[in-house]
Amino acid sequence: MSMLPDTFVGGLHDVDRVKKMPYRPLGKTGLVVSALSFGASSLGSVFRATDDSESVEIVKEAVQSGINYIDTAPWYGQGKSESVLGKVLPTLPRSSYYLSTKVGRYEKEVTKMFDFSAERTLKSIDESLQRLNLDYVDVIQIHDMEFAPSLDVIINETLPALKKVKDAGKAKFIGITGYPLENFNLNVGCHLFKFKFIGYSKNGGQFHNLKKKNVLLLRTVIERSTIKIDVVLTYCRGSMNDNSLKDWLPYFQSCGVGVVNASPISMGLLSNRGPPSWHPATDSIRQACAQAALYCQEHDVDISRLGLKFTLDQEDIPTTLISTASLENLKKNLESVYTPLSDHERIVLQDVLEKFMKPLQNANWEGVEVAEYRRQLMEALEK
């Protein structure tokens, strides 16, 4: 049972529920965050049409129940998620929650999807604050840094721009987000993720190879930049099917970097409905998770609850984001925080891990989404 956090506000919070919520330090930021946090991507109608009035109630319920970390981005619904939050956040005490948003990823059109330039970064935070109806955010993050055309842009433009944002009082901490764990390599001695970037320009209808080099992603950023990274956000890497984040946590802790983990059900892999058609997981990952879901159904257990509890019970993970535009689903997720697994559920969980997840050996889809983005970008530029 937790002590009341600094974000507790009498008259707003449900004391009993807040006391049931675990709270953990987020690196060296000084922020003590709820183990379960709220990802507002769903409020942008990213996955389905949503009801803004219900979305407002979801945010209120989340905060009143003890969730004190909310994550959003301009990319989620092209501003809609932030705008919906902007309807409800002014009705809540600013001290009752921490808010993070992002820069760098914006439009659905592939040629306008990413822009990590300093000019766009500075403009983006002002747009976000206006939509959010806030004077500042607690964390400002570079959205999916692995998609940047060059690390030079991140080092020489994006990060210095975020430092200006922080110095201006518009954000308190700086973070990055992405899927590849190696993208968060902070140590010279750690395993290096090498990634080939090929830049193209259109000249008379022909493409020419402008740049081809190995890039040592975040390690290079950290070594070449004097700007401190306070927080990293990664997703689908602290889950039953891929728990490779566990191996990186001690290192992040040694660096004083706070970790935000997202999507404990791996973007629908660990659910009865299964992943969406666009999910980048390989067939072997999909099949193993589908078999696990069926096994859980046969034993009258909710695989999504197992997936969430598996992640939440890892106390070294400061906070895990869940996203929903359903008040019913939010309450269901909150109950998973408050209610331990039954003996039967624990047995099924161990069976699932042993029978279906362990053989995967933390299989992932690193590089798949970046490669697809590059392909689509090339096709668009050829037109």
mmCIF file of C-alpha atoms in Angstrom:
data_model
loop_
_atom_site.group_PDB
_atom_site.id
_atom_site.type_symbol
_atom_site.label_atom_id
_atom_site.label_comp_id
_atom_site.label_asym_id
_atom_site.label_seq_id
_atom_site.Cartn_x
_atom_site.Cartn_y
_atom_site.Cartn_z
ATOM 1 C CA MET A 1 0.000 0.000 0.000
ATOM 2 C CA SER A 2 1.417 3.377 -1.048
ATOM 3 C CA MET A 3 1.797 6.613 0.863
ATOM 4 C CA LEU A 4 -0.049 9.552 -0.634
ATOM 5 C CA PRO A 5 2.015 11.044 -3.495
ATOM 6 C CA ASP A 6 2.929 14.712 -3.923
ATOM 7 C CA THR A 7 0.217 14.917 -6.592
ATOM 8 C CA PHE A 8 -2.510 14.063 -4.077
ATOM 9 C CA VAL A 9 -5.169 16.783 -3.787
ATOM 10 C CA GLY A 10 -7.750 16.544 -1.039
ATOM 11 C CA GLY A 11 -11.308 16.718 -2.331
ATOM 12 C CA LEU A 12 -10.236 15.529 -5.774
ATOM 13 C CA HIS A 13 -8.742 12.114 -5.228
ATOM 14 C CA ASP A 14 -10.332 8.940 -3.953
ATOM 15 C CA VAL A 15 -8.073 8.347 -0.947
ATOM 16 C CA ASP A 16 -8.650 4.607 -0.743
ATOM 17 C CA ARG A 17 -7.859 4.040 -4.416
ATOM 18 C CA VAL A 18 -4.808 6.310 -4.339
ATOM 19 C CA LYS A 19 -3.442 4.343 -1.403
ATOM 20 C CA LYS A 20 -3.783 1.149 -3.436
ATOM 21 C CA MET A 21 -1.784 2.575 -6.357
ATOM 22 C CA PRO A 22 1.972 1.905 -6.276
ATOM 23 C CA TYR A 23 4.156 4.971 -6.891
ATOM 24 C CA ARG A 24 7.758 4.849 -8.070
ATOM 25 C CA PRO A 25 10.506 7.410 -8.789
ATOM 26 C CA LEU A 26 11.032 8.329 -12.438
ATOM 27 C CA GLY A 27 14.802 8.307 -12.703
ATOM 28 C CA LYS A 28 16.410 11.415 -11.232
ATOM 29 C CA THR A 29 13.599 13.761 -12.246
ATOM 30 C CA GLY A 30 12.190 13.931 -8.734
ATOM 31 C CA LEU A 31 8.808 12.905 -10.125
ATOM 32 C CA VAL A 32 7.166 10.000 -8.298
ATOM 33 C CA VAL A 33 4.758 8.463 -10.763
ATOM 34 C CA SER A 34 1.917 5.967 -10.600
ATOM 35 C CA ALA A 35 2.804 2.427 -11.660
ATOM 36 C CA LEU A 36 -0.117 2.623 -14.083
ATOM 37 C CA SER A 37 -0.149 5.730 -16.257
ATOM 38 C CA PHE A 38 -2.477 6.956 -18.966
ATOM 39 C CA GLY A 39 -1.558 7.093 -22.638
ATOM 40 C CA ALA A 40 -3.897 9.493 -24.394
ATOM 41 C CA SER A 41 -3.355 8.212 -27.941
ATOM 42 C CA SER A 42 -6.807 6.601 -27.930
ATOM 43 C CA LEU A 43 -8.414 9.977 -27.258
ATOM 44 C CA GLY A 44 -7.245 11.060 -30.706
ATOM 45 C CA SER A 45 -9.559 8.508 -32.357
ATOM 46 C CA VAL A 46 -6.456 6.679 -33.528
ATOM 47 C CA PHE A 47 -7.985 3.219 -33.278
ATOM 48 C CA ARG A 48 -11.721 3.956 -33.610
ATOM 49 C CA ALA A 49 -14.233 6.773 -33.477
ATOM 50 C CA THR A 50 -14.437 8.127 -29.934
ATOM 51 C CA ASP A 51 -16.811 10.189 -27.825
ATOM 52 C CA ASP A 52 -15.091 13.324 -26.533
ATOM 53 C CA SER A 53 -17.426 13.579 -23.549
ATOM 54 C CA GLU A 54 -16.518 10.039 -22.512
ATOM 55 C CA SER A 55 -12.842 10.855 -23.081
ATOM 56 C CA VAL A 56 -13.134 13.765 -20.644
ATOM 57 C CA GLU A 57 -14.675 11.475 -18.024
ATOM 58 C CA ILE A 58 -11.911 8.920 -18.588
ATOM 59 C CA VAL A 59 -9.204 11.474 -17.806
ATOM 60 C CA LYS A 60 -11.050 12.628 -14.679
ATOM 61 C CA GLU A 61 -11.552 9.049 -13.515
ATOM 62 C CA ALA A 62 -7.918 8.216 -14.159
ATOM 63 C CA VAL A 63 -6.600 11.145 -12.135
ATOM 64 C CA GLN A 64 -9.114 10.746 -9.299
ATOM 65 C CA SER A 65 -8.147 7.071 -9.068
ATOM 66 C CA GLY A 66 -4.461 7.830 -8.557
ATOM 67 C CA ILE A 67 -2.976 7.889 -12.066
ATOM 68 C CA ASN A 68 -0.720 10.928 -12.100
ATOM 69 C CA TYR A 69 1.227 10.573 -15.371
ATOM 70 C CA ILE A 70 -0.451 11.334 -18.706
ATOM 71 C CA ASP A 71 1.275 10.963 -22.075
ATOM 72 C CA THR A 72 0.214 12.440 -25.401
ATOM 73 C CA ALA A 73 1.629 13.739 -28.700
ATOM 74 C CA PRO A 74 0.648 15.899 -31.696
ATOM 75 C CA TRP A 75 0.767 12.710 -33.792
ATOM 76 C CA TYR A 76 -2.204 11.178 -31.949
ATOM 77 C CA GLY A 77 -5.117 12.213 -34.108
ATOM 78 C CA GLN A 78 -3.052 15.073 -35.558
ATOM 79 C CA GLY A 79 -3.661 17.234 -32.524
ATOM 80 C CA LYS A 80 -6.970 15.757 -31.423
ATOM 81 C CA SER A 81 -5.612 13.926 -28.378
ATOM 82 C CA GLU A 82 -4.023 17.121 -27.079
ATOM 83 C CA SER A 83 -7.169 19.110 -27.838
ATOM 84 C CA VAL A 84 -9.367 16.659 -25.921
ATOM 85 C CA LEU A 85 -6.981 16.830 -22.974
ATOM 86 C CA GLY A 86 -7.193 20.610 -23.264
ATOM 87 C CA LYS A 87 -10.903 20.376 -22.450
ATOM 88 C CA VAL A 88 -10.392 18.526 -19.180
ATOM 89 C CA LEU A 89 -6.964 19.446 -17.817
ATOM 90 C CA PRO A 90 -7.962 23.050 -16.942
ATOM 91 C CA THR A 91 -10.680 21.608 -14.685
ATOM 92 C CA LEU A 92 -8.080 19.675 -12.664
ATOM 93 C CA PRO A 93 -5.496 21.129 -10.280
ATOM 94 C CA ARG A 94 -2.200 21.402 -12.166
ATOM 95 C CA SER A 95 -0.437 19.833 -9.204
ATOM 96 C CA SER A 96 -2.521 16.660 -9.490
ATOM 97 C CA TYR A 97 -0.826 15.227 -12.596
ATOM 98 C CA TYR A 98 2.324 15.178 -14.719
ATOM 99 C CA LEU A 99 1.930 15.653 -18.451
ATOM 100 C CA SER A 100 4.267 14.643 -21.257
ATOM 101 C CA THR A 101 4.003 15.384 -24.949
ATOM 102 C CA LYS A 102 6.293 15.029 -27.938
ATOM 103 C CA VAL A 103 7.841 16.662 -30.994
ATOM 104 C CA GLY A 104 8.975 15.301 -34.321
ATOM 105 C CA ARG A 105 6.047 13.222 -35.607
ATOM 106 C CA TYR A 106 3.014 14.977 -37.038
ATOM 107 C CA GLU A 107 1.044 14.194 -40.213
ATOM 108 C CA LYS A 108 -0.344 11.003 -41.750
ATOM 109 C CA GLU A 109 1.035 11.892 -45.177
ATOM 110 C CA VAL A 110 4.348 10.095 -45.361
ATOM 111 C CA THR A 111 6.297 13.069 -46.764
ATOM 112 C CA LYS A 112 5.094 15.239 -43.867
ATOM 113 C CA MET A 113 5.108 12.645 -41.118
ATOM 114 C CA PHE A 114 8.427 13.542 -39.483
ATOM 115 C CA ASP A 115 10.167 16.866 -38.978
ATOM 116 C CA PHE A 116 12.935 17.061 -36.385
ATOM 117 C CA SER A 117 14.156 20.532 -37.336
ATOM 118 C CA ALA A 118 14.715 23.159 -34.654
ATOM 119 C CA GLU A 119 12.188 25.507 -36.235
ATOM 120 C CA ARG A 120 9.421 22.901 -36.300
ATOM 121 C CA THR A 121 10.302 21.710 -32.793
ATOM 122 C CA LEU A 122 9.955 25.183 -31.286
ATOM 123 C CA LYS A 123 6.712 25.753 -33.149
ATOM 124 C CA SER A 124 5.381 22.359 -32.110
ATOM 125 C CA ILE A 125 5.646 22.921 -28.367
ATOM 126 C CA ASP A 126 3.770 26.208 -28.627
ATOM 127 C CA GLU A 127 1.036 24.512 -30.641
ATOM 128 C CA SER A 128 0.837 21.705 -28.074
ATOM 129 C CA LEU A 129 0.599 24.070 -25.120
ATOM 130 C CA GLN A 130 -2.175 25.956 -26.864
ATOM 131 C CA ARG A 131 -4.146 22.776 -27.544
ATOM 132 C CA LEU A 132 -3.522 21.477 -24.035
ATOM 133 C CA ASN A 133 -4.444 24.787 -22.398
ATOM 134 C CA LEU A 134 -1.272 24.562 -20.306
ATOM 135 C CA ASP A 135 1.641 26.887 -19.579
ATOM 136 C CA TYR A 136 4.144 24.021 -19.453
ATOM 137 C CA VAL A 137 4.525 20.256 -19.750
ATOM 138 C CA ASP A 138 6.519 18.160 -17.337
ATOM 139 C CA VAL A 139 8.308 16.134 -20.019
ATOM 140 C CA ILE A 140 8.953 17.009 -23.667
ATOM 141 C CA GLN A 141 10.101 14.077 -25.812
ATOM 142 C CA ILE A 142 11.512 13.400 -29.256
ATOM 143 C CA HIS A 143 8.960 11.127 -30.889
ATOM 144 C CA ASP A 144 10.404 7.922 -32.408
ATOM 145 C CA MET A 145 13.950 9.120 -32.934
ATOM 146 C CA GLU A 146 14.823 6.063 -35.013
ATOM 147 C CA PHE A 147 12.915 7.612 -37.934
ATOM 148 C CA ALA A 148 15.126 10.705 -38.098
ATOM 149 C CA PRO A 149 16.956 11.112 -41.423
ATOM 150 C CA SER A 150 20.220 11.733 -39.581
ATOM 151 C CA LEU A 151 21.433 11.843 -36.011
ATOM 152 C CA ASP A 152 23.032 15.182 -36.873
ATOM 153 C CA VAL A 153 19.528 16.635 -36.963
ATOM 154 C CA ILE A 154 18.746 15.246 -33.506
ATOM 155 C CA ILE A 155 22.039 16.426 -32.012
ATOM 156 C CA ASN A 156 22.341 19.807 -33.712
ATOM 157 C CA GLU A 157 18.701 20.848 -33.997
ATOM 158 C CA THR A 158 16.104 18.886 -32.019
ATOM 159 C CA LEU A 159 17.889 18.577 -28.682
ATOM 160 C CA PRO A 160 19.154 22.185 -28.610
ATOM 161 C CA ALA A 161 15.620 23.312 -29.431
ATOM 162 C CA LEU A 162 14.258 21.244 -26.550
ATOM 163 C CA LYS A 163 16.875 22.808 -24.283
ATOM 164 C CA LYS A 164 15.487 26.223 -25.277
ATOM 165 C CA VAL A 165 12.000 24.943 -24.510
ATOM 166 C CA LYS A 166 13.170 23.810 -21.070
ATOM 167 C CA ASP A 167 15.052 27.052 -20.393
ATOM 168 C CA ALA A 168 11.930 29.015 -21.315
ATOM 169 C CA GLY A 169 9.957 27.151 -18.652
ATOM 170 C CA LYS A 170 7.747 25.374 -21.170
ATOM 171 C CA ALA A 171 8.990 21.938 -20.076
ATOM 172 C CA LYS A 172 10.820 20.575 -17.060
ATOM 173 C CA PHE A 173 12.506 17.476 -18.469
ATOM 174 C CA ILE A 174 13.707 16.151 -21.816
ATOM 175 C CA GLY A 175 13.054 12.653 -23.121
ATOM 176 C CA ILE A 176 13.111 10.455 -26.200
ATOM 177 C CA THR A 177 10.833 7.682 -27.391
ATOM 178 C CA GLY A 178 11.140 4.754 -29.741
ATOM 179 C CA TYR A 179 10.776 1.020 -30.235
ATOM 180 C CA PRO A 180 14.362 -0.265 -30.628
ATOM 181 C CA LEU A 181 15.913 -0.748 -27.209
ATOM 182 C CA GLU A 182 19.346 -0.284 -28.706
ATOM 183 C CA ASN A 183 18.128 3.177 -29.664
ATOM 184 C CA PHE A 184 18.405 3.925 -25.940
ATOM 185 C CA ASN A 185 22.053 2.858 -25.642
ATOM 186 C CA LEU A 186 23.759 5.198 -23.196
ATOM 187 C CA ASN A 187 27.015 3.354 -22.584
ATOM 188 C CA VAL A 188 30.168 2.925 -24.630
ATOM 189 C CA GLY A 189 30.388 -0.635 -23.362
ATOM 190 C CA CYS A 190 26.829 -1.666 -24.180
ATOM 191 C CA HIS A 191 25.780 -3.582 -27.275
ATOM 192 C CA LEU A 192 25.594 -1.209 -30.235
ATOM 193 C CA PHE A 193 22.693 -1.140 -32.629
ATOM 194 C CA LYS A 194 24.034 -0.247 -36.081
ATOM 195 C CA PHE A 195 21.605 1.032 -38.608
ATOM 196 C CA LYS A 196 22.143 2.006 -42.225
ATOM 197 C CA PHE A 197 20.530 5.208 -43.364
ATOM 198 C CA ILE A 198 20.279 5.959 -47.042
ATOM 199 C CA GLY A 199 19.254 9.458 -48.046
ATOM 200 C CA TYR A 200 17.746 10.147 -51.432
ATOM 201 C CA SER A 201 16.994 13.201 -53.521
ATOM 202 C CA LYS A 202 14.964 13.479 -56.661
ATOM 203 C CA ASN A 203 16.854 14.722 -59.692
ATOM 204 C CA GLY A 204 15.284 14.474 -63.079
ATOM 205 C CA GLY A 205 13.063 11.640 -61.948
ATOM 206 C CA GLN A 206 16.020 9.621 -60.681
ATOM 207 C CA PHE A 207 17.073 8.895 -57.110
ATOM 208 C CA HIS A 208 20.693 9.214 -56.084
ATOM 209 C CA ASN A 209 22.322 7.740 -53.021
ATOM 210 C CA LEU A 210 23.423 10.762 -50.993
ATOM 211 C CA LYS A 211 24.434 9.153 -47.725
ATOM 212 C CA LYS A 212 25.178 5.656 -46.595
ATOM 213 C CA LYS A 213 26.815 5.152 -43.244
ATOM 214 C CA ASN A 214 26.602 3.243 -40.016
ATOM 215 C CA VAL A 215 25.030 5.221 -37.209
ATOM 216 C CA LEU A 216 25.439 4.411 -33.526
ATOM 217 C CA LEU A 217 22.074 5.789 -32.501
ATOM 218 C CA LEU A 218 21.593 7.134 -28.987
ATOM 219 C CA ARG A 219 25.108 6.331 -27.876
ATOM 220 C CA THR A 220 26.328 8.837 -30.452
ATOM 221 C CA VAL A 221 23.707 11.350 -29.361
ATOM 222 C CA ILE A 222 24.743 11.089 -25.721
ATOM 223 C CA GLU A 223 28.452 11.319 -26.506
ATOM 224 C CA ARG A 224 28.137 14.239 -28.886
ATOM 225 C CA SER A 225 25.441 16.175 -27.069
ATOM 226 C CA THR A 226 25.834 18.000 -23.791
ATOM 227 C CA ILE A 227 22.078 17.963 -23.248
ATOM 228 C CA LYS A 228 20.900 15.457 -20.640
ATOM 229 C CA ILE A 229 18.252 12.884 -21.457
ATOM 230 C CA ASP A 230 16.002 12.579 -18.394
ATOM 231 C CA VAL A 231 13.403 10.076 -19.595
ATOM 232 C CA VAL A 232 13.088 7.325 -22.209
ATOM 233 C CA LEU A 233 9.797 5.868 -23.379
ATOM 234 C CA THR A 234 9.766 2.485 -25.060
ATOM 235 C CA TYR A 235 6.842 0.239 -25.932
ATOM 236 C CA CYS A 236 6.064 -3.463 -26.271
ATOM 237 C CA ARG A 237 9.408 -4.343 -24.647
ATOM 238 C CA GLY A 238 8.225 -4.975 -21.085
ATOM 239 C CA SER A 239 5.592 -7.540 -22.037
ATOM 240 C CA MET A 240 5.029 -11.272 -21.680
ATOM 241 C CA ASN A 241 6.036 -11.892 -25.287
ATOM 242 C CA ASP A 242 9.092 -9.614 -25.167
ATOM 243 C CA ASN A 243 10.507 -8.666 -21.798
ATOM 244 C CA SER A 244 13.927 -7.557 -23.055
ATOM 245 C CA LEU A 245 13.471 -4.213 -21.295
ATOM 246 C CA LYS A 246 14.269 -6.062 -18.060
ATOM 247 C CA ASP A 247 17.898 -6.480 -19.102
ATOM 248 C CA TRP A 248 18.257 -2.743 -19.710
ATOM 249 C CA LEU A 249 16.645 -1.461 -16.526
ATOM 250 C CA PRO A 250 19.747 -1.677 -14.288
ATOM 251 C CA TYR A 251 21.700 0.356 -16.795
ATOM 252 C CA PHE A 252 19.023 3.036 -17.119
ATOM 253 C CA GLN A 253 18.918 3.231 -13.347
ATOM 254 C CA SER A 254 22.688 3.655 -13.171
ATOM 255 C CA CYS A 255 22.398 6.553 -15.617
ATOM 256 C CA GLY A 256 19.597 8.174 -13.645
ATOM 257 C CA VAL A 257 17.283 7.907 -16.658
ATOM 258 C CA GLY A 258 13.594 7.377 -15.937
ATOM 259 C CA VAL A 259 11.839 4.673 -17.952
ATOM 260 C CA VAL A 260 8.275 4.909 -19.195
ATOM 261 C CA ASN A 261 7.035 1.569 -20.505
ATOM 262 C CA ALA A 262 4.075 1.475 -22.877
ATOM 263 C CA SER A 263 1.667 -1.101 -24.281
ATOM 264 C CA PRO A 264 1.895 -4.037 -21.853
ATOM 265 C CA ILE A 265 -0.390 -6.034 -24.168
ATOM 266 C CA SER A 266 1.946 -5.354 -27.117
ATOM 267 C CA MET A 267 -0.475 -3.347 -29.240
ATOM 268 C CA GLY A 268 -3.166 -6.022 -29.055
ATOM 269 C CA LEU A 269 -1.025 -9.157 -29.365
ATOM 270 C CA LEU A 270 -1.973 -10.164 -25.821
ATOM 271 C CA SER A 271 -5.722 -9.811 -26.224
ATOM 272 C CA ASN A 272 -8.659 -11.957 -27.263
ATOM 273 C CA ARG A 273 -9.365 -9.804 -30.311
ATOM 274 C CA GLY A 274 -5.763 -10.045 -31.501
ATOM 275 C CA PRO A 275 -3.575 -7.368 -33.091
ATOM 276 C CA PRO A 276 -4.719 -4.988 -35.844
ATOM 277 C CA SER A 277 -3.854 -5.814 -39.446
ATOM 278 C CA TRP A 278 -1.071 -3.223 -39.535
ATOM 279 C CA HIS A 279 0.781 -4.741 -36.575
ATOM 280 C CA PRO A 280 4.465 -5.259 -37.510
ATOM 281 C CA ALA A 281 4.945 -8.479 -35.522
ATOM 282 C CA THR A 282 6.177 -11.557 -37.379
ATOM 283 C CA ASP A 283 3.895 -14.521 -38.019
ATOM 284 C CA SER A 284 5.644 -16.568 -35.337
ATOM 285 C CA ILE A 285 4.998 -13.890 -32.701
ATOM 286 C CA ARG A 286 1.384 -13.521 -33.799
ATOM 287 C CA GLN A 287 0.798 -17.271 -33.701
ATOM 288 C CA ALA A 288 2.350 -17.729 -30.259
ATOM 289 C CA CYS A 289 0.263 -14.914 -28.796
ATOM 290 C CA ALA A 290 -2.922 -16.175 -30.462
ATOM 291 C CA GLN A 291 -2.308 -19.651 -29.030
ATOM 292 C CA ALA A 292 -1.695 -18.119 -25.610
ATOM 293 C CA ALA A 293 -4.955 -16.154 -25.815
ATOM 294 C CA LEU A 294 -6.862 -19.309 -26.737
ATOM 295 C CA TYR A 295 -5.242 -21.202 -23.862
ATOM 296 C CA CYS A 296 -6.326 -18.461 -21.455
ATOM 297 C CA GLN A 297 -9.880 -18.547 -22.792
ATOM 298 C CA GLU A 298 -9.982 -22.307 -22.309
ATOM 299 C CA HIS A 299 -8.986 -21.765 -18.686
ATOM 300 C CA ASP A 300 -11.422 -18.875 -18.147
ATOM 301 C CA VAL A 301 -8.666 -16.284 -17.706
ATOM 302 C CA ASP A 302 -8.294 -12.866 -19.371
ATOM 303 C CA ILE A 303 -4.933 -12.774 -21.146
ATOM 304 C CA SER A 304 -4.921 -8.968 -21.156
ATOM 305 C CA ARG A 305 -5.186 -8.925 -17.355
ATOM 306 C CA LEU A 306 -2.293 -11.387 -17.152
ATOM 307 C CA GLY A 307 -0.275 -9.208 -19.517
ATOM 308 C CA LEU A 308 -0.904 -6.054 -17.528
ATOM 309 C CA LYS A 309 -0.168 -7.687 -14.171
ATOM 310 C CA PHE A 310 3.003 -9.298 -15.549
ATOM 311 C CA THR A 311 4.294 -5.822 -16.371
ATOM 312 C CA LEU A 312 2.995 -3.951 -13.323
ATOM 313 C CA ASP A 313 4.520 -6.494 -10.966
ATOM 314 C CA GLN A 314 7.999 -5.610 -12.254
ATOM 315 C CA GLU A 315 8.799 -3.017 -9.621
ATOM 316 C CA ASP A 316 11.918 -1.766 -11.456
ATOM 317 C CA ILE A 317 9.667 -0.332 -14.182
ATOM 318 C CA PRO A 318 8.635 3.117 -12.881
ATOM 319 C CA THR A 319 5.399 3.368 -14.860
ATOM 320 C CA THR A 320 3.488 1.596 -17.619
ATOM 321 C CA LEU A 321 1.179 3.406 -20.031
ATOM 322 C CA ILE A 322 -2.194 1.988 -20.979
ATOM 323 C CA SER A 323 -4.445 3.714 -23.483
ATOM 324 C CA THR A 324 -8.209 3.440 -23.792
ATOM 325 C CA ALA A 325 -11.147 5.545 -24.897
ATOM 326 C CA SER A 326 -13.553 3.369 -22.909
ATOM 327 C CA LEU A 327 -14.432 4.268 -19.333
ATOM 328 C CA GLU A 328 -15.336 0.639 -18.692
ATOM 329 C CA ASN A 329 -11.920 -0.532 -19.905
ATOM 330 C CA LEU A 330 -10.153 2.080 -17.781
ATOM 331 C CA LYS A 331 -11.940 0.845 -14.669
ATOM 332 C CA LYS A 332 -11.065 -2.719 -15.618
ATOM 333 C CA ASN A 333 -7.377 -1.789 -15.898
ATOM 334 C CA LEU A 334 -7.486 0.024 -12.569
ATOM 335 C CA GLU A 335 -9.003 -3.026 -10.909
ATOM 336 C CA SER A 336 -6.061 -5.040 -12.228
ATOM 337 C CA VAL A 337 -3.794 -2.717 -10.274
ATOM 338 C CA TYR A 338 -5.794 -3.032 -7.088
ATOM 339 C CA THR A 339 -6.552 -6.765 -7.282
ATOM 340 C CA PRO A 340 -3.803 -9.437 -7.099
ATOM 341 C CA LEU A 341 -3.935 -12.429 -9.397
ATOM 342 C CA SER A 342 -5.801 -15.420 -8.002
ATOM 343 C CA ASP A 343 -3.977 -18.699 -7.493
ATOM 344 C CA HIS A 344 -5.620 -20.001 -10.659
ATOM 345 C CA GLU A 345 -4.535 -16.947 -12.659
ATOM 346 C CA ARG A 346 -0.965 -17.297 -11.424
ATOM 347 C CA ILE A 347 -0.856 -20.923 -12.545
ATOM 348 C CA VAL A 348 -2.201 -20.006 -15.980
ATOM 349 C CA LEU A 349 0.295 -17.144 -16.221
ATOM 350 C CA GLN A 350 3.204 -19.482 -15.544
ATOM 351 C CA ASP A 351 1.841 -21.943 -18.113
ATOM 352 C CA VAL A 352 1.537 -19.181 -20.719
ATOM 353 C CA LEU A 353 5.060 -17.966 -20.074
ATOM 354 C CA GLU A 354 6.531 -21.464 -20.261
ATOM 355 C CA LYS A 355 4.488 -22.874 -23.156
ATOM 356 C CA PHE A 356 4.129 -19.896 -25.479
ATOM 357 C CA MET A 357 6.334 -16.959 -24.491
ATOM 358 C CA LYS A 358 9.638 -18.524 -23.490
ATOM 359 C CA PRO A 359 10.118 -20.174 -26.928
ATOM 360 C CA LEU A 360 9.897 -16.708 -28.544
ATOM 361 C CA GLN A 361 13.118 -15.670 -26.764
ATOM 362 C CA ASN A 362 12.040 -12.018 -26.726
ATOM 363 C CA ALA A 363 11.529 -11.944 -30.491
ATOM 364 C CA ASN A 364 10.859 -8.439 -31.798
ATOM 365 C CA TRP A 365 10.239 -6.448 -34.968
ATOM 366 C CA GLU A 366 13.050 -3.905 -34.759
ATOM 367 C CA GLY A 367 13.669 -2.194 -38.077
ATOM 368 C CA VAL A 368 10.445 -3.387 -39.709
ATOM 369 C CA GLU A 369 8.524 -0.132 -39.246
ATOM 370 C CA VAL A 370 11.465 2.067 -40.214
ATOM 371 C CA ALA A 371 12.047 0.035 -43.375
ATOM 372 C CA GLU A 372 8.359 0.292 -44.312
ATOM 373 C CA TYR A 373 8.401 4.040 -43.717
ATOM 374 C CA ARG A 374 11.468 4.417 -45.957
ATOM 375 C CA ARG A 375 9.756 2.349 -48.659
ATOM 376 C CA GLN A 376 6.584 4.432 -48.546
ATOM 377 C CA LEU A 377 8.584 7.657 -48.530
ATOM 378 C CA MET A 378 10.541 6.579 -51.605
ATOM 379 C CA GLU A 379 7.344 5.670 -53.445
ATOM 380 C CA ALA A 380 5.763 9.025 -52.543
ATOM 381 C CA LEU A 381 8.784 10.969 -53.709
ATOM 382 C CA GLU A 382 8.882 9.069 -56.997
ATOM 383 C CA LYS A 383 5.403 10.265 -57.928
#
